[in-house]
Amino acid sequence: MAKDVRARVGVGVVAVGATALIGAVLLWWGGYDPQVAAGAMFRGSFGSWNTFASITLVRSVPLILTGLAVSLAFRAGVWNIGAEGQLYAGAIAAVWVGLRGATLPALILVPAVLMAATLGGAAWAMVPALMRLRLGIGEVITTILMNFVGIYLAAYMVHGPLQESRGVFPQTDRLVEAARLPILVPSTRLHLGFALALLLAAGLAVLLRRSTFGFQLRAVGASPEAARVAGRIRTGRVVLASFLVSGGIAGIAGGVEISGLTYALYEGLSPGWGYTAIAVALLGALDPIGVVVAGVFFGALQAGAGAMQREAGVPAAWVGVVEASVILTVLALARLRAVGRRGGS
Amino acid sequence: MSEVLARLDGIERRFGSVVALDGADLILRAGEVHGLLGANGAGKTTLLNVIGGMLRPDAGTIEVGGSVVSFQTPREAWTCGIALAHQHFALVPAQSVLENLALGLARGWADPVRDVRAKALKLMDRIGLRVPLDSRVDHLGVGDKQRLEILKALLKNPRVLVLDEPTAVLAPNEISGLFALLRELAAEGRAVVLVAHKLDEVLMVADRLTVLRAGRTVLSTVPGDYEIPDLVRAMVGADPVDAIAIGVDVEPRSTKREPGESVAHLDRVSVTGGPGVDLEEVSLHVYRGQVVGVAGVEGNGQRSLALLLAGRVSATRGSVTLPEGLGFIPQDRSTEGLIAAFDLTDNVALALHRVAAYQDGPWLRWSELTRHAETIHERFEVQATSTSVLAGSLSGGNQQRVVVGRELSIATDLLIAENPTRGLDVAAAAFVHDEIRRLVATGVGVVLVSTDLDEVLALSDRVFAMTRGRLLEVDEGQRSREGVGALMLGGAFAHA
């Protein structure tokens, strides 16, 4: 076990190192000064306590949550590429409950908003889950397609039924105070959602390691045949539950973003967190604690990208290239490790 | 002495740090059926793959027809007149039988398939092995795949025919048919090499014997020069011997154990849509303290029967009564019995996590599970440094020890064992047989479903034959290879 953890951390460190190298070469090739860019990037993400808390950590919240959603699904052998759509479904449900229940006290309204977000995300995941279990249709395609439905449903909502009362901007009304998550650290933008993400990660870690459901989930993910025959596990139920829990967590990411940061739903709420989540989950070795670390890393990358664009003139799209190279490096390293182990024994 | 068709001299071959062949010699003469003997892991398959051009040796020479050759590909070996029928089938699952037969025979632009159909039909008529030509290979049972593999080699009209374990999944009458054919081929001036792990089968047909042990040729002789115990000693060295596994103890059990109360009951049960043929109106009582043996050619419904008795599938019609303490040893330990990426504790938990004693609300009692895994590790002498070793890194025999240990510990009423010794070496097979005997003595009911007729005969109190989804009890007087074989016979051609 300890050896396993060390190996996974090793993969992460090598992946980050290789990514930095690839990133520097690309910057140099594009005619930028890698040193200046790196400086800007560091200042933009770790430069001060306020920068770190208000930008890096705030950005890491949806990445950690969607990363947890994706990693849990992957552990169960469910290839949920649909965190983006589930996030939007959660955000729509959250904003709807938040606006409808404006007269309720915060102690009731905030939990109701988060519950709605969870159910919205889970409902979104239910569609591909049933299509796989009842019809045998692979979830990779269906979850991706459900992303578009979710993204455009949100766009329709802010242009139509949920548009703000003046009917000018493509966004919803702002949530009342009672529907908002409290600020975690005074004088920063860091909201309770970050604590929630950490708590959820710890809970999932314990669930996976110690609980019957977590064990069954890991077994089904590692070998559905053995889980069914040797473990007498009803694999269909475990797959369904994994879809729903994964979708629910992605939904929470949407709800937390609305209730903790933006206070309203608008088009383009997520800059693709549901996709970046795949990189977060893989870099975090599909382990909840690893996902937290990877989520903060990607939060810092995105925070730094903004500063890099302002100070060094490097387009923020460059960070997309970096994210892609992290995924490719992690996949390549995992493969190389498997091959190396076979040859060595 | 007749002409030497092929000579292998001092062949060495290693895979990573594992030495598979370490100075193996083999001389193949025209007109001879050559039996290659050795325990599992002795290097038989590796040596055959060297002859067939699948593997290149690290050292040693191969002579064919008097000149030294070095095969880069199987096709080069084939050009020299050598054809190999594989034990682990080399077939394309998504293609039809006919297309598989035509594979490699294609020349230029001609459509090979039409030509091959006529040849294949003629060959099947001549040798009595039948395979449905238009079925897709992934829809075939193991028996049909084996027949196809043999046909494929024969279609190449080889001078040297190499057969790796062709008999393991064939019915007794098919085995004798195959052996008659091998004699005929030898009489035509060809050389035949045969691997079979059953000693008495090899002795039935071979003109010459070569024994491999630990990758080295330790004996080359003609049958009759050595007694069976000497051959066994040459095969296994000082290792413990399982008489059943090498086929020298095939006598049916003479003393019958007294049956206890009924522990499982099938009452006119049918199962449709499972693997192989459907089960039809199967009735069976399993009693405490007795072994029920079920023999049959693969694909006749015994897989469904095993899964049904193990509670893994439910009946379409009829009633099934099963006890609480039920253990199941599935036939494929690496994909169904164990999770390769899990450590031993997790793999023990796989079967035990549903037992109430190991649960605490939604949590599992991991300290209890770990202790239980350690007990199995010790008691069943699993060769692993600790219980946190991944199951996938163990050898087949040690994997089976984990599965057997785990299932025995929950089989307080009934154990279902499905081909429990397939692919195991002699020592590991002996271990499994001993454990089954010990379990029965404690009053547990056992159902042994196996394609290994000798195993069924030697261990069972009551013997059944499975043919075309029906279960027939074998009378005392009929309990011999030939007797049970006759009952299985119908099934052998059921889907041909």
XYZ file of N, CA and C in Angstrom, chain A residues 160-238:
237
model
N -34.498 32.563 -21.524
C -35.938 32.333 -21.478
C -36.483 32.324 -20.068
N -36.915 31.154 -19.608
C -37.679 31.059 -18.357
C -37.000 31.681 -17.142
N -35.658 31.600 -17.068
C -34.991 32.068 -15.854
C -34.267 33.401 -16.066
N -34.551 34.074 -17.174
C -33.813 35.330 -17.434
C -34.141 36.373 -16.362
N -33.154 37.224 -16.092
C -33.330 38.218 -15.024
C -34.543 39.096 -15.321
N -35.110 39.685 -14.251
C -36.441 40.284 -14.343
C -36.516 41.430 -15.352
N -35.397 42.161 -15.594
C -35.482 43.251 -16.566
C -35.445 42.720 -18.001
N -34.999 41.486 -18.148
C -34.991 40.870 -19.471
C -33.950 41.441 -20.402
N -32.822 41.975 -19.856
C -31.786 42.584 -20.694
C -30.608 41.624 -20.895
N -30.039 41.182 -19.771
C -28.834 40.361 -19.868
C -29.169 38.865 -19.892
N -28.356 38.111 -20.600
C -28.592 36.654 -20.629
C -28.087 36.007 -19.346
N -28.721 36.278 -18.251
C -28.375 35.641 -16.988
C -29.585 35.670 -16.064
N -29.504 34.944 -14.950
C -30.633 34.922 -14.016
C -30.501 36.078 -13.045
N -31.556 36.290 -12.248
C -31.461 37.235 -11.137
C -30.406 36.724 -10.167
N -29.905 37.652 -9.358
C -28.922 37.230 -8.362
C -29.609 36.600 -7.161
N -28.931 35.617 -6.577
C -29.492 34.949 -5.409
C -29.520 35.907 -4.224
N -30.524 35.739 -3.354
C -30.562 36.543 -2.123
C -29.449 36.071 -1.181
N -29.116 36.904 -0.224
C -28.079 36.563 0.756
C -28.277 35.167 1.341
N -29.505 34.845 1.660
C -29.787 33.599 2.373
C -29.476 32.357 1.543
N -29.299 32.533 0.227
C -29.009 31.388 -0.628
C -27.513 31.278 -0.903
N -26.726 32.193 -0.328
C -25.295 32.214 -0.657
C -24.474 31.496 0.410
N -23.387 30.871 -0.036
C -22.459 30.232 0.900
C -21.660 31.318 1.613
N -21.441 31.173 2.924
C -20.641 32.178 3.630
C -19.186 32.146 3.169
N -18.532 33.309 3.369
C -17.096 33.403 3.064
C -16.323 32.665 4.162
N -15.326 31.913 3.739
C -14.588 31.061 4.677
C -13.500 31.860 5.397
N -12.762 32.670 4.599
C -11.669 33.465 5.161
C -11.999 34.935 4.914
N -12.168 35.712 5.988
C -12.549 37.118 5.812
C -11.573 37.856 4.909
N -12.079 38.807 4.177
C -11.341 39.676 3.262
C -10.746 38.923 2.068
N -11.166 37.678 1.830
C -10.848 37.000 0.568
C -12.176 36.574 -0.051
N -12.091 35.970 -1.238
C -13.314 35.475 -1.867
C -13.525 33.989 -1.585
N -12.646 33.427 -0.761
C -12.702 31.986 -0.514
C -13.953 31.639 0.291
N -14.817 30.827 -0.312
C -16.114 30.554 0.311
C -16.146 29.146 0.899
N -17.254 28.851 1.553
C -17.410 27.585 2.261
C -17.276 26.372 1.321
N -17.485 26.607 0.024
C -17.411 25.519 -0.947
C -16.077 24.787 -0.905
N -14.996 25.519 -0.582
C -13.684 24.887 -0.527
C -13.641 23.855 0.610
N -14.155 24.265 1.788
C -14.211 23.338 2.916
C -15.077 22.135 2.566
N -16.168 22.419 1.869
C -17.082 21.356 1.457
C -16.363 20.349 0.556
N -15.554 20.871 -0.374
C -14.825 20.001 -1.304
C -13.836 19.114 -0.546
N -13.129 19.730 0.448
C -12.171 18.952 1.231
C -12.886 17.864 2.033
N -14.023 18.233 2.613
C -14.789 17.290 3.423
C -15.267 16.115 2.571
N -15.756 16.480 1.394
C -16.262 15.458 0.487
C -15.133 14.508 0.075
N -13.942 15.073 -0.192
C -12.794 14.241 -0.573
C -12.450 13.269 0.542
N -12.421 13.792 1.781
C -12.095 12.925 2.921
C -13.163 11.833 3.051
N -14.423 12.235 2.909
C -15.519 11.261 3.018
C -15.396 10.173 1.955
N -15.094 10.573 0.722
C -14.984 9.587 -0.358
C -13.798 8.654 -0.129
N -12.707 9.217 0.402
C -11.526 8.383 0.670
C -11.890 7.282 1.656
N -12.603 7.646 2.708
C -13.006 6.649 3.703
C -14.001 5.671 3.094
N -14.946 6.206 2.333
C -15.952 5.348 1.694
C -15.292 4.283 0.820
N -14.332 4.726 -0.015
C -13.681 3.781 -0.930
C -12.878 2.735 -0.184
N -12.205 3.160 0.884
C -11.291 2.259 1.563
C -11.987 1.328 2.544
N -12.976 1.848 3.273
C -13.490 1.085 4.405
C -14.885 0.502 4.201
N -15.697 1.093 3.338
C -17.110 0.696 3.326
C -17.375 -0.457 2.359
N -18.489 -1.119 2.591
C -18.904 -2.207 1.711
C -19.157 -1.677 0.304
N -19.873 -0.527 0.234
C -20.169 0.020 -1.085
C -18.881 0.400 -1.820
N -17.951 1.033 -1.094
C -16.693 1.425 -1.721
C -15.923 0.223 -2.242
N -15.936 -0.840 -1.471
C -15.239 -2.057 -1.900
C -15.889 -2.636 -3.152
N -17.217 -2.693 -3.130
C -17.920 -3.235 -4.297
C -17.661 -2.383 -5.530
N -17.612 -1.060 -5.323
C -17.345 -0.150 -6.436
C -15.961 -0.426 -7.032
N -14.970 -0.573 -6.146
C -13.618 -0.849 -6.644
C -13.547 -2.192 -7.359
N -14.267 -3.182 -6.808
C -14.239 -4.518 -7.406
C -14.862 -4.495 -8.799
N -16.014 -3.827 -8.920
C -16.681 -3.762 -10.223
C -15.800 -3.023 -11.222
N -15.121 -1.979 -10.757
C -14.251 -1.231 -11.651
C -13.042 -2.041 -12.088
N -12.502 -2.837 -11.171
C -11.277 -3.590 -11.486
C -11.583 -4.818 -12.329
N -12.703 -5.485 -12.094
C -13.042 -6.669 -12.872
C -14.513 -7.019 -12.669
N -15.366 -6.567 -13.583
C -16.808 -6.842 -13.426
C -17.103 -8.347 -13.386
N -16.326 -9.126 -14.147
C -16.544 -10.573 -14.170
C -16.319 -11.192 -12.794
N -15.156 -10.891 -12.208
C -14.833 -11.455 -10.900
C -15.781 -10.907 -9.836
N -16.158 -9.640 -9.953
C -17.079 -9.064 -8.977
C -18.397 -9.834 -8.995
N -18.840 -10.193 -10.188
C -20.123 -10.875 -10.333
C -20.015 -12.332 -9.889
N -18.984 -13.031 -10.387
C -18.893 -14.475 -10.141
C -18.338 -14.771 -8.744
N -17.164 -14.229 -8.424
C -16.571 -14.539 -7.121
C -17.204 -13.709 -6.012
N -17.582 -12.454 -6.321
C -18.080 -11.578 -5.276
C -19.595 -11.581 -5.131
N -20.298 -12.230 -6.041
C -21.763 -12.228 -6.047
C -22.307 -10.808 -5.923
N -21.616 -9.865 -6.544
C -22.030 -8.460 -6.483
C -22.979 -8.183 -7.637
N -24.067 -7.499 -7.357
C -24.971 -7.108 -8.443
C -24.351 -5.907 -9.133
N -23.611 -6.186 -10.185
C -22.790 -5.140 -10.791
C -23.650 -4.004 -11.353
N -24.837 -4.337 -11.863
C -25.703 -3.299 -12.429
C -26.042 -2.243 -11.400
N -26.366 -2.681 -10.179
C -26.716 -1.730 -9.126
C -25.545 -0.848 -8.762
N -24.355 -1.463 -8.682
C -23.173 -0.690 -8.308
C -22.860 0.332 -9.394
